[in-house]
CSV table of C-alpha atoms and ligand atoms in Angstrom, one decimal:
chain,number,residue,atom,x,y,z
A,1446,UNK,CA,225.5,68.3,9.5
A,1447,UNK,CA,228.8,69.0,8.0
A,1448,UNK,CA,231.3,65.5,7.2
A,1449,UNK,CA,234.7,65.7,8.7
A,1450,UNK,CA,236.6,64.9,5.7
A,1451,UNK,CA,240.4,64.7,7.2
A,1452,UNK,CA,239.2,62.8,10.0
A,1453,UNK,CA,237.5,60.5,7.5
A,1454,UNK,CA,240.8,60.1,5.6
A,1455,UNK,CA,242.9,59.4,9.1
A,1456,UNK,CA,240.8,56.7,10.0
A,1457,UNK,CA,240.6,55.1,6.6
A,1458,UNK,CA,244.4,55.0,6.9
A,1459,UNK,CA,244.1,53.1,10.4
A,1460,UNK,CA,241.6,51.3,9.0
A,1461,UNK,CA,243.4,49.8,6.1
A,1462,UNK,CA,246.5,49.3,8.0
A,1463,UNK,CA,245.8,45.8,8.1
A,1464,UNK,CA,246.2,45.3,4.4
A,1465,UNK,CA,249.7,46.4,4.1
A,1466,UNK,CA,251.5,44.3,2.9
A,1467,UNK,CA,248.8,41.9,1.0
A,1468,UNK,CA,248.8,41.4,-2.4
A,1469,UNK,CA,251.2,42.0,-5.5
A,1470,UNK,CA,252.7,44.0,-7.7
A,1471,UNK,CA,252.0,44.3,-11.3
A,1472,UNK,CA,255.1,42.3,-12.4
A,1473,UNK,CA,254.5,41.2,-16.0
A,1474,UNK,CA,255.1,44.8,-16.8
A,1475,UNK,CA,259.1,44.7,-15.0
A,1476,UNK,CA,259.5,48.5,-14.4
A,1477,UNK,CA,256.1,48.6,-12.5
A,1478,UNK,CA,257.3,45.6,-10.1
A,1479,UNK,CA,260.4,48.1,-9.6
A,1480,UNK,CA,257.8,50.4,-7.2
A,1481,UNK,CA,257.8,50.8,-3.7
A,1482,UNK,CA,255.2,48.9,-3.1
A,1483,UNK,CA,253.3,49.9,0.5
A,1484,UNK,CA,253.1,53.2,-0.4
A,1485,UNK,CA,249.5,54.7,0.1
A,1486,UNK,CA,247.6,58.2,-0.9
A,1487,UNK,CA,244.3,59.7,-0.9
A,1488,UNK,CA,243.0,62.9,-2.6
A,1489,UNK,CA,239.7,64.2,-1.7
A,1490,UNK,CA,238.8,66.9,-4.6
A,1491,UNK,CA,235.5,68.9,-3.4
A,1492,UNK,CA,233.3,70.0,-6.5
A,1493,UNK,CA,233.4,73.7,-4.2
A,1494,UNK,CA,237.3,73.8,-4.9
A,1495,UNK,CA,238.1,72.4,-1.4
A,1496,UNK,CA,240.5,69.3,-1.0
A,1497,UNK,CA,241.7,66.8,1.9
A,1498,UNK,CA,244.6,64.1,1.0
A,1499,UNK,CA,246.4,61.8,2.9
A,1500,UNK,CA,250.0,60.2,2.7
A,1501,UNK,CA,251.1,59.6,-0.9
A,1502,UNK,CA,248.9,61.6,-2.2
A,1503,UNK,CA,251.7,64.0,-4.4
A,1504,UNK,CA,254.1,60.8,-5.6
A,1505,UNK,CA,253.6,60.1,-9.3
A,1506,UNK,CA,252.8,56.4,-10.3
A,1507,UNK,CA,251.8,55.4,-13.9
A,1508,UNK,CA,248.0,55.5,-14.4
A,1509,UNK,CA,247.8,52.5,-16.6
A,1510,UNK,CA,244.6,51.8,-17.4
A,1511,UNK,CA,243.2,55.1,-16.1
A,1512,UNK,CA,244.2,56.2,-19.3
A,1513,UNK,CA,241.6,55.1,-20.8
A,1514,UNK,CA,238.8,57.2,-19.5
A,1515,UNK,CA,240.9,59.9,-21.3
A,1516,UNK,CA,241.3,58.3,-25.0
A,1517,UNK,CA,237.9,57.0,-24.5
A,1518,UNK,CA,236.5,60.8,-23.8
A,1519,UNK,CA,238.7,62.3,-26.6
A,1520,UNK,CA,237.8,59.9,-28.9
A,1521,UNK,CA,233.5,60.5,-28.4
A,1522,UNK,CA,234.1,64.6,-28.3
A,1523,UNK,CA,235.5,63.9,-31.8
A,1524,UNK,CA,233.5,61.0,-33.6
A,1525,UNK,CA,229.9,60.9,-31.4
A,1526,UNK,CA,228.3,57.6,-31.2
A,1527,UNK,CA,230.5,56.9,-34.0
A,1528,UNK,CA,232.2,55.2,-32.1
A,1529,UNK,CA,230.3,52.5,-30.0
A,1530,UNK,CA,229.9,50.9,-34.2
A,1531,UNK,CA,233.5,49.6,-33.1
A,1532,UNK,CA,233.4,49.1,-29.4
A,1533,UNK,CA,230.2,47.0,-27.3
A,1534,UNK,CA,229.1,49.1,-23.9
A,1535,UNK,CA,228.8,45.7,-22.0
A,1536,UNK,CA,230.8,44.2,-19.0
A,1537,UNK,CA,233.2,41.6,-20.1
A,1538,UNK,CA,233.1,39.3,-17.6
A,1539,UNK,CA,237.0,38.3,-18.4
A,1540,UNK,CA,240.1,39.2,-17.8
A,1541,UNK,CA,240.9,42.7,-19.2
A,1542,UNK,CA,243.5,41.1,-21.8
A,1543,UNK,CA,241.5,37.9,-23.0
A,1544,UNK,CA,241.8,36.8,-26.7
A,1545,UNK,CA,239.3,34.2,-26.2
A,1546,UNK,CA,236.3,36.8,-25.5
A,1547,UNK,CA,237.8,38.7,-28.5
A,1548,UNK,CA,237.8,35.9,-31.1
A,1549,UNK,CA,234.1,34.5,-29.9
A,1550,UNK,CA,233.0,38.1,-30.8
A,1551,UNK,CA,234.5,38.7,-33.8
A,1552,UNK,CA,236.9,42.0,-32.9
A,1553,UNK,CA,234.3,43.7,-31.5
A,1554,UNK,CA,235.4,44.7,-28.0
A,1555,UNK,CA,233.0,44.3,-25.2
A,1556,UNK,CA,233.8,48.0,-24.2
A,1557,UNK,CA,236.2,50.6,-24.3
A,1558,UNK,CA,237.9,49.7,-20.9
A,1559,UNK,CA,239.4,46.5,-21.5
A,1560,UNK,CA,242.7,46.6,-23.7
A,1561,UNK,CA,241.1,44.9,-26.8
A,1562,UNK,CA,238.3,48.4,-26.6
A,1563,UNK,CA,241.4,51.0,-25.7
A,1564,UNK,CA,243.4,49.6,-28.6
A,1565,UNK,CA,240.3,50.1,-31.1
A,1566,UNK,CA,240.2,53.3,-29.5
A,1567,UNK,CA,243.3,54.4,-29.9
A,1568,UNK,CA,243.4,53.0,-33.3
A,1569,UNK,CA,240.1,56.0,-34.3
A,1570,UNK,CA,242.5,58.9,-32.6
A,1571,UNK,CA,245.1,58.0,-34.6
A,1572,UNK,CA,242.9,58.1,-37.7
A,1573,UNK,CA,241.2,61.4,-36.4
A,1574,UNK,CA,244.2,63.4,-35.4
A,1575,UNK,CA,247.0,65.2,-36.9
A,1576,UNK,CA,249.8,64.7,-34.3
A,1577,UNK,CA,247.7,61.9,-32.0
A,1578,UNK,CA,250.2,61.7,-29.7
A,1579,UNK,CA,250.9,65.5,-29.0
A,1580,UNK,CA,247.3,66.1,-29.2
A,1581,UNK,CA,246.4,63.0,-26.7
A,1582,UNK,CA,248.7,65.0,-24.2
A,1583,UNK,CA,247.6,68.0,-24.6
A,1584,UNK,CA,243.9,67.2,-24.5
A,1585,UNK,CA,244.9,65.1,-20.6
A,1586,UNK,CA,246.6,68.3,-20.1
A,1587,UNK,CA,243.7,70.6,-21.1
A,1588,UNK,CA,241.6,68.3,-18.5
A,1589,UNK,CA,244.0,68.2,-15.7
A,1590,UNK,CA,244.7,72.1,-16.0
A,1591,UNK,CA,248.5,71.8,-16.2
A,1592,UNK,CA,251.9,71.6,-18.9
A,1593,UNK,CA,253.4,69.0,-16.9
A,1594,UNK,CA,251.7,65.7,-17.5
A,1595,UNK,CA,254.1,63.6,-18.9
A,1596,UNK,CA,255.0,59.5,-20.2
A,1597,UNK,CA,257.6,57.8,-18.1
A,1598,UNK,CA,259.8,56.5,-20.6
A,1599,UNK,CA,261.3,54.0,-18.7
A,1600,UNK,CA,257.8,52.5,-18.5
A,1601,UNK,CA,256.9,52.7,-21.5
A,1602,UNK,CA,259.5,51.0,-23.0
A,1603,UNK,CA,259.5,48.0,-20.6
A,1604,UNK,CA,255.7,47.7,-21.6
A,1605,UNK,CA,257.0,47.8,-25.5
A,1606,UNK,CA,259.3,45.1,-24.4
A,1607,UNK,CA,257.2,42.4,-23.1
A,1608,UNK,CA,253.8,43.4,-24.5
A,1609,UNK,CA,252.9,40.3,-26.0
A,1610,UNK,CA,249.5,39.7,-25.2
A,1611,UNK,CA,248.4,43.4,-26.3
A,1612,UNK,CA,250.3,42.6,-29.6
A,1613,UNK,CA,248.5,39.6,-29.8
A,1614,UNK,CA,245.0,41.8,-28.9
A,1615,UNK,CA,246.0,43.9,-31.6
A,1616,UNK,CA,246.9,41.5,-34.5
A,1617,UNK,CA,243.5,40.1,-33.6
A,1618,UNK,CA,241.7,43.4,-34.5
A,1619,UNK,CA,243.5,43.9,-37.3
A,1620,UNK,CA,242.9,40.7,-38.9
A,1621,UNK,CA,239.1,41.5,-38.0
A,1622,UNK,CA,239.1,44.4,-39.8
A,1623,UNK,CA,239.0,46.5,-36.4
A,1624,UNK,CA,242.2,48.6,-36.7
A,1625,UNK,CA,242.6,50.7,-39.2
A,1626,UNK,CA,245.8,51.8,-38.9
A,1627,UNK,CA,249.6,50.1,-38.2
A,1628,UNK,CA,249.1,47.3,-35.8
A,1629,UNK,CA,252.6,48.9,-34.4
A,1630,UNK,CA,251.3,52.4,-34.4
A,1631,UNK,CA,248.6,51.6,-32.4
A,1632,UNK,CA,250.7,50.0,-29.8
A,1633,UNK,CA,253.1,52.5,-29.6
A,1634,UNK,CA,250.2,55.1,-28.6
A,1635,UNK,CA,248.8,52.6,-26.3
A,1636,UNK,CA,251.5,51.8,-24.4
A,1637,UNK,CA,252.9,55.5,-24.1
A,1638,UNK,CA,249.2,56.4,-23.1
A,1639,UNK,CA,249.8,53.6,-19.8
A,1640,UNK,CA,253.0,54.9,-19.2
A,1641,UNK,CA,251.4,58.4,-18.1
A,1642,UNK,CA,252.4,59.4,-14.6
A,1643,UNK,CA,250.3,61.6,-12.3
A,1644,UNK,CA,249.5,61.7,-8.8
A,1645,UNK,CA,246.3,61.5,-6.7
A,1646,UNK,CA,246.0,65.3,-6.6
A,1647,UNK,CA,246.6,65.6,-10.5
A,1648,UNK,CA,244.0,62.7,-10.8
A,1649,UNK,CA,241.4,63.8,-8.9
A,1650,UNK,CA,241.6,67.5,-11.1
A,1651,UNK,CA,242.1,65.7,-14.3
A,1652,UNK,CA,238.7,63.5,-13.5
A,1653,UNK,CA,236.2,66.9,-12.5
A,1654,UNK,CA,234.9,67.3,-15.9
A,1655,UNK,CA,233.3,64.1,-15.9
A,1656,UNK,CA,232.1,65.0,-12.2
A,1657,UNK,CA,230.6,68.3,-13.9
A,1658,UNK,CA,228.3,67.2,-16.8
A,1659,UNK,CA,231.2,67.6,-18.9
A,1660,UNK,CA,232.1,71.7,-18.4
A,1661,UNK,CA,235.8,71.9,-17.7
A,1662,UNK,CA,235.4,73.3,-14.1
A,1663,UNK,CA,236.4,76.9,-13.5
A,1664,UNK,CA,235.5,77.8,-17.6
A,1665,UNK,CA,232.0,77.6,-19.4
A,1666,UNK,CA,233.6,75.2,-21.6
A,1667,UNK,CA,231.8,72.1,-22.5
A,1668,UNK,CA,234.3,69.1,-23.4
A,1669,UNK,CA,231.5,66.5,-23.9
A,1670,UNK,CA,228.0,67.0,-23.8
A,1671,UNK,CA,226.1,66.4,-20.6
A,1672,UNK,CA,224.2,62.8,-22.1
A,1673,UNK,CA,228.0,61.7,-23.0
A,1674,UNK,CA,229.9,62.5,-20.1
A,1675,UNK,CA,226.3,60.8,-18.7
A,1676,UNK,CA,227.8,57.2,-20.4
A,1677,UNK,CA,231.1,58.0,-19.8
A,1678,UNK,CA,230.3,57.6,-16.1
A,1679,UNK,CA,227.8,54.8,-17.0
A,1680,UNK,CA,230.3,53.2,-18.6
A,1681,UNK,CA,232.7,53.5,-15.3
A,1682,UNK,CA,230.1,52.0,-13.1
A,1683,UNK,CA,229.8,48.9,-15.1
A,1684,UNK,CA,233.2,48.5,-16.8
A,1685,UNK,CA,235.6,50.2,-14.6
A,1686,UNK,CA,237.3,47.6,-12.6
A,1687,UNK,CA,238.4,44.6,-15.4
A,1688,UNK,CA,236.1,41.8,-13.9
A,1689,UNK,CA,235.1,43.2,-10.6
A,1690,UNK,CA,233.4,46.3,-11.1
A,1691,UNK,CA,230.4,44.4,-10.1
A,1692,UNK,CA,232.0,43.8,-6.7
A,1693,UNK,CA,233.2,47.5,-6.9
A,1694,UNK,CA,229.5,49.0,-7.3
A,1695,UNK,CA,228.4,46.7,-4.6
A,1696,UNK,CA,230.9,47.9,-1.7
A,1697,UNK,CA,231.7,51.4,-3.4
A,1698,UNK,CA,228.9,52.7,-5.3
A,1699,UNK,CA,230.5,54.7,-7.2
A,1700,UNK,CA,231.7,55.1,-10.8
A,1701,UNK,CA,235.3,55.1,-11.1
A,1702,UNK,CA,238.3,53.4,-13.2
A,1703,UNK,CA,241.4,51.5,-12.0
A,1704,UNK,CA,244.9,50.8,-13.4
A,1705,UNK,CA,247.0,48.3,-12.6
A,1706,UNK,CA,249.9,50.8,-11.1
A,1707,UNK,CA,247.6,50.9,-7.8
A,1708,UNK,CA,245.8,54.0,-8.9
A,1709,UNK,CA,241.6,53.9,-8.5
A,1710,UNK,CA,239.8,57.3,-9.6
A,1711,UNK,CA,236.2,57.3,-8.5
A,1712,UNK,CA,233.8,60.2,-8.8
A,1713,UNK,CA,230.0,61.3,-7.4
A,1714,UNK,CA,228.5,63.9,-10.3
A,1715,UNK,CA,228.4,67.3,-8.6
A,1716,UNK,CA,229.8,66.2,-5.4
A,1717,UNK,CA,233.4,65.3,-5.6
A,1718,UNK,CA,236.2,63.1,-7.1
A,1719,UNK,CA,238.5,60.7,-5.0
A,1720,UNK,CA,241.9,59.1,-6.2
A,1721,UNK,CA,243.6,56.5,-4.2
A,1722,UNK,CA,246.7,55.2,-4.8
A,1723,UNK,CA,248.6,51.8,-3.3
A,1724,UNK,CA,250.5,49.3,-5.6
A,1725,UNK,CA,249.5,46.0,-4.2
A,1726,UNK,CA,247.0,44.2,-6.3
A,1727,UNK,CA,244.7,41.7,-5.6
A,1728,UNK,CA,244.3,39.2,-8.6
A,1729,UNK,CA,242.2,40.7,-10.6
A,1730,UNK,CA,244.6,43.3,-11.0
A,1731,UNK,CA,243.0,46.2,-8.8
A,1732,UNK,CA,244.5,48.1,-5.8
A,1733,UNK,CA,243.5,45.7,-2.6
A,1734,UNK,CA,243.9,49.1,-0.1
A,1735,UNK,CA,242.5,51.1,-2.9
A,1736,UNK,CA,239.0,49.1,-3.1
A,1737,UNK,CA,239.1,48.9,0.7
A,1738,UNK,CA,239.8,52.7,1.2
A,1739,UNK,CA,236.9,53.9,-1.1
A,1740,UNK,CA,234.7,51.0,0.6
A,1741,UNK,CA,235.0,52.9,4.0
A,1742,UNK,CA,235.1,56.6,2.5
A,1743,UNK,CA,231.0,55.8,1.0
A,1744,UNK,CA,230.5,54.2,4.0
A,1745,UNK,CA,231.9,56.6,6.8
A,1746,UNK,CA,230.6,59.9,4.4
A,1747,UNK,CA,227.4,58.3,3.2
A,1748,UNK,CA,228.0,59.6,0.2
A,1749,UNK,CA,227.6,56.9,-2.4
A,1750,UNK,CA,225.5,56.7,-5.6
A,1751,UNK,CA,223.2,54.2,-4.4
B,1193,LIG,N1,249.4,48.8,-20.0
B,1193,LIG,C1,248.7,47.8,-19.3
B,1193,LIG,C2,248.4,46.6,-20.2
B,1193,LIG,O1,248.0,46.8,-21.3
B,1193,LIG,C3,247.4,48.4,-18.8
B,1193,LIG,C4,246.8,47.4,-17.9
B,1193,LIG,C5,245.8,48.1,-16.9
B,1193,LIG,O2,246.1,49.0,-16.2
B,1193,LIG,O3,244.7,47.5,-16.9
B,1193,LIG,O4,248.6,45.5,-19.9
């Protein structure tokens, strides 16, 4: 029996109608509070090439912590399991910017998803690369098959601004021994890497490698291996939503990663990627239409992990 996909995506927009409204911006970052905030997009991307989308689903928001997925990827095609010697695979169970976590563990992250991990992260691109930010870019752009990804500036530098706690993250590392290179480096990178802007379309494209066993789709080429684009998704499932991606996996069941501009990316290996985007968090600092929308797309399409 075929699945009505557009249909789907109407009626999750009735659906969530009831949620307009709720929730907050992400205002500690001041240029993010600046967005419009009951805006709402979907974009279904197919594995077969076919795609369905709803409302906002070409305006360009700042994928925050959706970044990450990218660094993270970059930074295990280049260094292997290197890598996990500087950064835990574990839930954290805290916010995604404790210190306290951080300190009890002694600078090693709990995983590459919470800002303490990205930071590390980013600190073993800029060690690896010759131009890490250029070559950052390029790589997202390599993924999301287009010239045009870009940082909004504006954001970027409000994040600079008032980045206090990630400065803090990162002094932290550094006196543990856990960033290798200039503490203000690092956050320079970091913070231009969450002031990326894409939409749902360009997120859902960007996000099929890791939906194909790690072949960029449409080439033969393999960008990570088919056991580490395996963890990468792993990693997704139990990591992917700051401290509810236990609550995610329950009413979702699927991997995915959220920021905290509104944006949610989840994927099903072989079947299709999803991006939804609406700016009103709940307080853990995910999309509250966003968790609901992909809730009722498993549910309605029966097409969920689990
Ligand atoms: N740039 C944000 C921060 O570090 C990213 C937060 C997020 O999306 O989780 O606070």
């Amino acid at each position: 029996m075929s699945i009505n996909y557009q249909q789907i995506l109407n009626e999750i927009v009735e659906e969530t109608q009831y949620l307009t409204g709720k929730g907050k911006v992400a205002d500690y970052i001041p240029e993010l509070a600046k967005v419009s905030p009951n805006q709402f997009g979907i974009f279904l991307q197919m594995m077969d090439g076919s795609s369905y989308h709803v409302g906002a689903a070409h305006t360009q928001f700042a994928i925050q912590s959706i970044s990450k997925v990218f660094s993270l990827s970059l930074a295990v095609s280049l260094l292997g399991e290197k890598v996990w010697e500087r950064v835990d695979v574990e839930p954290s169970g805290t916010a995604f910017n404790s210190l306290l976590q951080l300190e009890y563990e002694k600078g090693i992250p709990r995983n590459p998803f919470i800002n303490a991990g990205a930071l590390v992260v980013i600190d073993m691109l800029i060690s690896e690369l010759k131009k890490p930010k250029e070559d950052l870019m390029d790589y997202i752009r390599m993924l999301a098959g287009k010239n045009e990804v870009h940082i909004n500036k504006k954001v970027a530098h409000s994040e600079k601004q008032h980045g206090f706690r990630n400065a803090a993250v990162a002094n932290l590392l550094k006196d543990f021994g856990n960033i290798h290179n200039k503490v203000e480096d690092v956050l320079d990178l970091y913070f231009d890497m969450c002031s990326i802007e894409m939409n749902c379309a360009e997120l859902s494209q960007t996000f099929k490698m890791f939906a194909n066993h790690g072949v960029l789709p449409g080439t033969e080429k393999q960008i990570l291996t088919r056991s580490q684009t395996k963890r990468q998704n792993a990693l997704m499932q139990s990591c992917g939503f700051y401290d509810e991606s236990g609550e995610f996996t329950f009413t979702v069941g699927l991997p995915g990663k959220s920021g905290v501009g509104g944006g949610i990316v989840a994927l099903f290996p072989e079947q299709f990627t999803i991006t939804v985007w609406s700016p009103l968090l709940n307080e853990k600092g995910n999309s509250i239409k966003g968790m609901k929308a992909l809730e009722l797309f498993t549910t309605k399409s029966e097409l969920s992990l689990f």
